[in-house]
Coordinates of C-alpha atoms and ligand atoms in Angstrom, one line a residue:
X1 CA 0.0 0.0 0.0
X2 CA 1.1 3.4 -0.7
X3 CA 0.0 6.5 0.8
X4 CA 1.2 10.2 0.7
X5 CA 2.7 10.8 3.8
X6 CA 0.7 13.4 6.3
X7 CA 0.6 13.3 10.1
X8 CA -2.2 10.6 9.7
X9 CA -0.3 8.3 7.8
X10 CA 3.4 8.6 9.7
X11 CA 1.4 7.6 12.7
X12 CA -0.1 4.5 11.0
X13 CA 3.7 3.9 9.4
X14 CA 5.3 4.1 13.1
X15 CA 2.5 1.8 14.5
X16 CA 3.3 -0.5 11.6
X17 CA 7.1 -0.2 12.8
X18 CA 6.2 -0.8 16.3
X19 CA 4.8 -4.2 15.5
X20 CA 7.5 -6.0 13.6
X21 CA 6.6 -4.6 10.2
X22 CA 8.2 -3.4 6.7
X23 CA 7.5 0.6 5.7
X24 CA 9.3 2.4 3.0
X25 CA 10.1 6.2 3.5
X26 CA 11.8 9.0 2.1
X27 CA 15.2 10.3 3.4
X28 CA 16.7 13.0 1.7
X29 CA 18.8 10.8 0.4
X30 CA 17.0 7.8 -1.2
X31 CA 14.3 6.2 0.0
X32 CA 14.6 3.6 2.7
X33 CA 12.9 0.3 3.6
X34 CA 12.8 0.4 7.5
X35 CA 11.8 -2.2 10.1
X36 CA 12.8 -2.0 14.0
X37 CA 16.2 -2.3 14.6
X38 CA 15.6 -3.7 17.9
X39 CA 13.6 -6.3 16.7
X40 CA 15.7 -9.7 14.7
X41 CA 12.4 -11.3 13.4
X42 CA 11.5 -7.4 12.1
X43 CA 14.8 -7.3 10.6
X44 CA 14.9 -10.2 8.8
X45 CA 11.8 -10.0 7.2
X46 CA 13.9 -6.3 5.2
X47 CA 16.5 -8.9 4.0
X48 CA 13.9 -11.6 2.7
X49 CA 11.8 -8.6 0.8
X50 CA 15.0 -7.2 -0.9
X51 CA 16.6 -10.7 -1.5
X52 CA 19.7 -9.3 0.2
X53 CA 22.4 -11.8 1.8
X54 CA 22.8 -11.7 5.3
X55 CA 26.0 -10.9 5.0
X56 CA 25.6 -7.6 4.4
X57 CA 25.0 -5.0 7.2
X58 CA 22.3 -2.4 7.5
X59 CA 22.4 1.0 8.6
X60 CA 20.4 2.1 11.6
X61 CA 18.6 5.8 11.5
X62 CA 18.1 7.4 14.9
X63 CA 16.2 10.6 15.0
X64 CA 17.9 12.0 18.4
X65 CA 21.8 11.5 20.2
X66 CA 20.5 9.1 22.8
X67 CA 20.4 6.4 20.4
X68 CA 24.0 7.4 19.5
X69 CA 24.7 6.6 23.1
X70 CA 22.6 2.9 23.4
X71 CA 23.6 1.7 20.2
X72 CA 27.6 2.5 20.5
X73 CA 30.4 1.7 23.1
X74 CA 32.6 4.8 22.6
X75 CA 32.3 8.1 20.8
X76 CA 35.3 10.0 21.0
X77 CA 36.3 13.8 19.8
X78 CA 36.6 13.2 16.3
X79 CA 33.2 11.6 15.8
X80 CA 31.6 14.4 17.8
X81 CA 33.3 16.9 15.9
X82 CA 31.4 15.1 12.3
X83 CA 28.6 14.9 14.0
X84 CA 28.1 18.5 15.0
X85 CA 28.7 19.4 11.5
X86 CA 27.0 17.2 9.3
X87 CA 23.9 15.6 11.7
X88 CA 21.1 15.7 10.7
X89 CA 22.5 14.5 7.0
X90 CA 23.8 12.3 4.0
X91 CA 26.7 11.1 6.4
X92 CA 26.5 7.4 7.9
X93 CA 29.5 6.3 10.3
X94 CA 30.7 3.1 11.2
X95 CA 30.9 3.0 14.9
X96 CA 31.8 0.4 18.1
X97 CA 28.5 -1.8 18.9
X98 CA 27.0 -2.0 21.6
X99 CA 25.6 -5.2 23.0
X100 CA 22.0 -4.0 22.0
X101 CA 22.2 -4.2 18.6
X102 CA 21.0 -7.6 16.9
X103 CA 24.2 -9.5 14.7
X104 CA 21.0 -9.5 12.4
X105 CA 21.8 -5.3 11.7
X106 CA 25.6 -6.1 11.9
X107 CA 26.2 -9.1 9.7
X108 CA 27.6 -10.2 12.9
X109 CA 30.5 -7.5 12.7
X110 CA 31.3 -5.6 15.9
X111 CA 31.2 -2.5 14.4
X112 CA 27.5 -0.3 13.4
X113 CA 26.8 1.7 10.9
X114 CA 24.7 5.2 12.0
X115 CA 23.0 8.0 10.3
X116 CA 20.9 10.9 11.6
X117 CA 18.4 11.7 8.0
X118 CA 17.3 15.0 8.0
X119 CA 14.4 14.5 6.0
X120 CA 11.3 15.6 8.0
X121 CA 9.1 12.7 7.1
X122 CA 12.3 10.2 8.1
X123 CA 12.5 12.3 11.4
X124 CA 8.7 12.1 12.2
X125 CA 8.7 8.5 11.6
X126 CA 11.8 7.6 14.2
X127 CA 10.3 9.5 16.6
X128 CA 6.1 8.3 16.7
X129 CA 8.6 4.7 16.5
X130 CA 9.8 5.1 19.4
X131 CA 13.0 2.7 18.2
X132 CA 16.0 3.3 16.0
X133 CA 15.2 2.1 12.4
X134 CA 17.2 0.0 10.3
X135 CA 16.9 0.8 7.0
X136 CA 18.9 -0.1 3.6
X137 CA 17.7 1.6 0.6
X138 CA 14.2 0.2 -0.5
X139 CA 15.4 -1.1 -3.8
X140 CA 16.0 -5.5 -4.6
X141 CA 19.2 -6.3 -3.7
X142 CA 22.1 -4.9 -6.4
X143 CA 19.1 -2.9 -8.6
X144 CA 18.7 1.0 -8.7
X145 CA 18.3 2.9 -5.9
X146 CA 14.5 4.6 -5.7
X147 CA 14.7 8.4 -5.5
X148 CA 10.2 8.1 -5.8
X149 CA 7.6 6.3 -4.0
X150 CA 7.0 4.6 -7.6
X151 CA 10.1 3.3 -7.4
X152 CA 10.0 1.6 -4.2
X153 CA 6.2 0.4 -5.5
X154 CA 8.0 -1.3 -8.8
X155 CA 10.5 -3.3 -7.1
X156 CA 8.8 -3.8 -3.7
X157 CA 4.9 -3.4 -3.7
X158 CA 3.8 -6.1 -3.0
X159 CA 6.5 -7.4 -0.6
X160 CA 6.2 -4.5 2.3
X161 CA 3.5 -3.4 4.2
X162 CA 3.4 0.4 3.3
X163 CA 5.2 3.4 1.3
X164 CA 5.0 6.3 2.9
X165 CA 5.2 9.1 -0.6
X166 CA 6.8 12.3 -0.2
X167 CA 7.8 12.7 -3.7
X168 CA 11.2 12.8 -4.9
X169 CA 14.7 12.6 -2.6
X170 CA 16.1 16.0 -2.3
X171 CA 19.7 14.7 -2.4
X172 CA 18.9 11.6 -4.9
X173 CA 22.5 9.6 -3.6
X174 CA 23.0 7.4 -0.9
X175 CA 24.8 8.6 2.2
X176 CA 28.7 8.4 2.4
X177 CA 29.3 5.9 4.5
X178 CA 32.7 6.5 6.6
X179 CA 33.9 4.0 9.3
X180 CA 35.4 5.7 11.7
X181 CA 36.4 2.4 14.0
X182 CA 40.5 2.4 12.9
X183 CA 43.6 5.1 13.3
X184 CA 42.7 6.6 10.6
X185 CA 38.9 7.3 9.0
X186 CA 38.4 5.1 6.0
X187 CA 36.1 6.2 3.4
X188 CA 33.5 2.8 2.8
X189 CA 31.3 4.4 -0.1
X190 CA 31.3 8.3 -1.6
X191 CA 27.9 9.4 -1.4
X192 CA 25.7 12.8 -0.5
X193 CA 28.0 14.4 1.3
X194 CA 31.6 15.0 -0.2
X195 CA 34.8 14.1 1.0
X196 CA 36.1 16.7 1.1
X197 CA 33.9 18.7 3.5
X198 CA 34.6 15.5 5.8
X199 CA 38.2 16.1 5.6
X200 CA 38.2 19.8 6.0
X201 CA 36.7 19.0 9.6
X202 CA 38.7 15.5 10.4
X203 CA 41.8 15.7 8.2
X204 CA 42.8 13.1 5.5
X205 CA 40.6 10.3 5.2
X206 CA 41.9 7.0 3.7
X207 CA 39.9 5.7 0.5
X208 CA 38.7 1.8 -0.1
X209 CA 40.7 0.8 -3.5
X210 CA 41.2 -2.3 -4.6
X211 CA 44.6 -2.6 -3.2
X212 CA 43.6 -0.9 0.2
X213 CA 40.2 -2.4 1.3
X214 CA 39.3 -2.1 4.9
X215 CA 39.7 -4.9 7.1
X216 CA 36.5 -6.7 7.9
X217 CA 35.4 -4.1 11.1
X218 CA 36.2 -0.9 8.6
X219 CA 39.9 -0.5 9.8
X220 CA 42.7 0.2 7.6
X221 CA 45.1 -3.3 6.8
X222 CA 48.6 -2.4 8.1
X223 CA 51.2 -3.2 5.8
X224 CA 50.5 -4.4 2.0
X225 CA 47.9 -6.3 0.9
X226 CA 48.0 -9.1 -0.8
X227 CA 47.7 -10.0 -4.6
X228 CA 44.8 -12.7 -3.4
X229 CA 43.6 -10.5 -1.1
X230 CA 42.5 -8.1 -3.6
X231 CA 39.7 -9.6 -5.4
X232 CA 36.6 -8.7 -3.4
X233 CA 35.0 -12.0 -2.0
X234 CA 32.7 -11.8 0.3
X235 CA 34.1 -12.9 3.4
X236 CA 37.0 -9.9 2.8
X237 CA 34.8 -6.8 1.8
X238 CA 33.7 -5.3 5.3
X239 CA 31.2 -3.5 3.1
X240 CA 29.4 -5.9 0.9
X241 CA 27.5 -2.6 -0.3
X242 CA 31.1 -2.4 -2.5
X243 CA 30.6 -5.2 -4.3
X244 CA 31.1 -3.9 -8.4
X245 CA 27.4 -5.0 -9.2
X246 CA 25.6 -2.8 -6.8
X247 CA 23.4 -0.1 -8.3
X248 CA 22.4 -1.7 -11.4
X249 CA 20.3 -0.6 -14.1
X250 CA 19.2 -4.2 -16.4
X251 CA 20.5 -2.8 -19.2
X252 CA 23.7 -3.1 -19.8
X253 CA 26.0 0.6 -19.3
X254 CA 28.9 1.6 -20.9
X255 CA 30.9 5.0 -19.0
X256 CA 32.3 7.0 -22.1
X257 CA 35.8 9.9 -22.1
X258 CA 34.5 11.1 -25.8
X259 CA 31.1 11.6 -27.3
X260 CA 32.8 10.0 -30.0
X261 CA 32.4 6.4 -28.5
X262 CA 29.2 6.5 -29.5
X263 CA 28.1 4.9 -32.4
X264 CA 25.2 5.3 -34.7
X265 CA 22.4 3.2 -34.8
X266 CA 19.1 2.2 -32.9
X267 CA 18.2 1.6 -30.0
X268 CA 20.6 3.5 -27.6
X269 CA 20.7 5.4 -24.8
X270 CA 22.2 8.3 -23.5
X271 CA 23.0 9.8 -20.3
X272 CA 24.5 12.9 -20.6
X273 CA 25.9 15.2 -17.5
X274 CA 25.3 18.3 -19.1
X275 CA 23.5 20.1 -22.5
X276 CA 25.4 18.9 -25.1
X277 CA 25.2 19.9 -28.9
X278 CA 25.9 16.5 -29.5
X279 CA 22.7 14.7 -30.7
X280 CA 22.1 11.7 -32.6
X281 CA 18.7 10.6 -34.6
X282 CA 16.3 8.3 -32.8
X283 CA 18.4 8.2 -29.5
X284 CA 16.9 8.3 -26.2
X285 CA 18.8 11.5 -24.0
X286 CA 18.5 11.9 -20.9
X287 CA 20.4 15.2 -19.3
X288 CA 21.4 15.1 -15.4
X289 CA 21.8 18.6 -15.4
X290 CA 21.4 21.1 -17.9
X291 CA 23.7 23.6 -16.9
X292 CA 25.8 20.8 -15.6
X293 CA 25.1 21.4 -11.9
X294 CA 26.5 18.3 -10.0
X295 CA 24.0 18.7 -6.8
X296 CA 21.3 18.6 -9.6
X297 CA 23.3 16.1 -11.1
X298 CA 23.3 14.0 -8.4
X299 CA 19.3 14.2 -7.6
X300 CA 18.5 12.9 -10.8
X301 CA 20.6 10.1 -11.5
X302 CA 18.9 6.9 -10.3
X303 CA 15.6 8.9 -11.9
X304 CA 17.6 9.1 -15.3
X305 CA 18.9 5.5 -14.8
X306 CA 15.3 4.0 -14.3
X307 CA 13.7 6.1 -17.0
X308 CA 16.6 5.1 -19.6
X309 CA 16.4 1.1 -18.1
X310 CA 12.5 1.2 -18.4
X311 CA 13.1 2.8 -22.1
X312 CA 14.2 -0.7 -24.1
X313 CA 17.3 1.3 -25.3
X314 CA 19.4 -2.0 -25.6
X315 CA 22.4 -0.5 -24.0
X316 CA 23.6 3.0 -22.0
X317 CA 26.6 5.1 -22.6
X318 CA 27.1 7.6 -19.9
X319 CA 29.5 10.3 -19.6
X320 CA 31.7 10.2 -17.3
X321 CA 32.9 13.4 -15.3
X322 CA 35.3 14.6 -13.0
X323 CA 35.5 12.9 -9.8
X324 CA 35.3 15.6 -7.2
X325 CA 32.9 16.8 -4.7
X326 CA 29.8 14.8 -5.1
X327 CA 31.1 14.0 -8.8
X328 CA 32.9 11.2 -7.3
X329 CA 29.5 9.7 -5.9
X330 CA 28.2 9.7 -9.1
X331 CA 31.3 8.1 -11.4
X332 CA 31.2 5.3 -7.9
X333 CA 27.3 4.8 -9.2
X334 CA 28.1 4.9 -12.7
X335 CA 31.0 2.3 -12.5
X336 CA 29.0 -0.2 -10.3
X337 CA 26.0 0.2 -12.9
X338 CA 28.4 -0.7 -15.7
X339 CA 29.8 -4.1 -13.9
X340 CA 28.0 -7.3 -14.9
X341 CA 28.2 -9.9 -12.7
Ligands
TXA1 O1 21.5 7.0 2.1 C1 21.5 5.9 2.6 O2 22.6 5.5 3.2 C2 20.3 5.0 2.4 C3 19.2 5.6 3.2 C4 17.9 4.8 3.3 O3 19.6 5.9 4.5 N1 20.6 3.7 2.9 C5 21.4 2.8 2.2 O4 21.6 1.6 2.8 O5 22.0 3.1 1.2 P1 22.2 0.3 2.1 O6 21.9 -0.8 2.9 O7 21.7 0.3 0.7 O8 23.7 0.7 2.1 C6 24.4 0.6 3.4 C7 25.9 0.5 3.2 C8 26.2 -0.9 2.6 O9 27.3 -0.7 1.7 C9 26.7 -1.6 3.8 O10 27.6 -2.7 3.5 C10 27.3 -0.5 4.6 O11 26.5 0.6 4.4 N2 27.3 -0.9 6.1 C11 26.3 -1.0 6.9 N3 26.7 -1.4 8.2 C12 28.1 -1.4 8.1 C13 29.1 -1.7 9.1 N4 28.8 -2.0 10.3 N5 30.4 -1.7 8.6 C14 30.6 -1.3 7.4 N6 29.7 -1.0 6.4 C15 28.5 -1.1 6.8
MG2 MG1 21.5 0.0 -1.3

């Protein structure tokens, strides 16, 4: 069931929440599919809906810092100083858990990954729940992200017990998830809030790579890693939300340096970061942002995505652009979208 969401309906969503069910709601990042964190049968029921393994771990929302307290074991200086900044907002940290927390939300890991949304609707919903929410984003397992209520009703409908609709995510991009549990912070996905606004406050953060993945609880490997340590299995990624397949459209993608990579003929899409003279007959174009805003940019690309993907263009080519500020979110979306498992 989907309804828009007014003060009548968040209540019914946070009674829904309060028993052990499924309800979708907006964040200003994308929307999320939340159940009680508190609860292991709730929980469970948000990886069977989204066919998502087990082995990856959830992020819980909290709508006030008391939760910060219950859920963690230690928040030192450095987190505070984050938090002061960027809470409410796109910025999920990886934290100590405490013994509260169900291995359910964790994937059994000893660390927890926290976010404080500031999306009204999200806020209103944690609070008439009386319980931190755990919520990943409301899409099947390794498909687009949903930025609408329409979205989440295409892939999930039927599966959930409500969709709260507020229209469109404001941000449109998941949250940067930062783990914050090592020496040194370690980057575990770009997202809606740049890097470097988190390192103008905290100082240089380290960045997952292929040859520099986080150990299993989000801390940075000392010493080199290993040629057979680099290929990202399961049991090694601490963030199985980095697996290259995450994020993707059906069709297949292609990320393009030159317009000139794409060739004639039917049948093709294109996703273009900015107005481009550049047009070809009986191509489908979508534009993230006309005047090549990457804030804009970034709201509508899982929009764009879906729209191309639901066009039967037989494959994308997307532009790729410059990987700073919230550009690099974006080429880490675009990338994923163009692995095939
Ligand atoms: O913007 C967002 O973050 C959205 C909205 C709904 O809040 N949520 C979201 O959740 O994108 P999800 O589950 O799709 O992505 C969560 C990411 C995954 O990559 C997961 O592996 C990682 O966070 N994660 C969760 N708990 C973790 C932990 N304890 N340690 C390391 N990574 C963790
Ligand atoms: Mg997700």
């Amino acid at each position: 069931m989907k309804l828009k969401a007014t003060v009548k309906s968040i209540k019914f969503a946070g009674s829904i929440i309060k028993k052990g069910g499924l309800v979708a709601f907006p964040t200003e990042t994308v929307y999320g599919l939340g159940a009680d964190a508190l609860n292991k049968e709730a929980v469970a029921k948000i990886f069977e809906a989204k066919g998502r393994p087990r082995f990856d771990p959830l992020i819980v929302h909290i709508a006030d810092l008391f939760w910060l307290k219950k859920l963690t074991r230690e928040v030192d200086e450095r987190t505070m100083s984050l938090i002061k900044k960027f809470w409410p907002g796109p910025l999920t940290l990886v934290l100590l858990k405490s013994s509260i927390v169900p291995d359910i939300v964790t994937a059994g890991l000893d660390t927890v990954a926290i976010r404080m949304p500031s999306h009204p609707i999200a806020r209103k919903l944690i609070k008439l729940s009386q319980t931190p929410i755990a919520a990943p984003s409301a899409n099947i397992f390794g498909r687009l992200s949903p930025t609408t209520a329409t979205h989440v009703e295409k892939q999930l409908g039927e599966k959930i017990d409500l969709i709260l609709d507020d229209g469109k995510c404001p941000i449109g991009i998941e949250s940067t998830v930062l783990s914050l549990v090592g020496k040194k912070p370690f980057l575990l996905r770009p997202g809606g809030l740049p890097l470097e606004e988190i390192e103008k406050v905290i100082g240089k953060v380290a960045i997952q790579s292929k040859t520099n993945p986080p150990d299993r609880s989000g801390r940075e490997r000392a010493g080199k890693t290993r040629p057979t340590e680099r290929c990202q299995s399961f049991g090694r990624v601490q963030s199985p939300g980095q697996l290259l397949n995450h994020y993707s459209p059906k069709t297949p993608l292609k990320i393009i340096k030159s317009l000139k990579e794409i060739p004639s003929g039917k049948n093709i899409g294109i996703l273009f970061f900015k107005k481009s003279s550049f047009s070809i007959k009986n191509q489908t174009i979508k534009i993230l942002s006309e005047k090549g805003n990457l804030r804009e940019a970034a709201s509508n690309l899982f929009s764009a995505l879906h729209q191309l993907d639901e066009s039967g263009v037989k494959i994308i080519y997307a532009e790729s652009i410059s990987e700073s500020g919230l550009g690099r979110a974006i080429m880490d979306r675009l990338r994923r979208a163009s692995k095939k498992e």
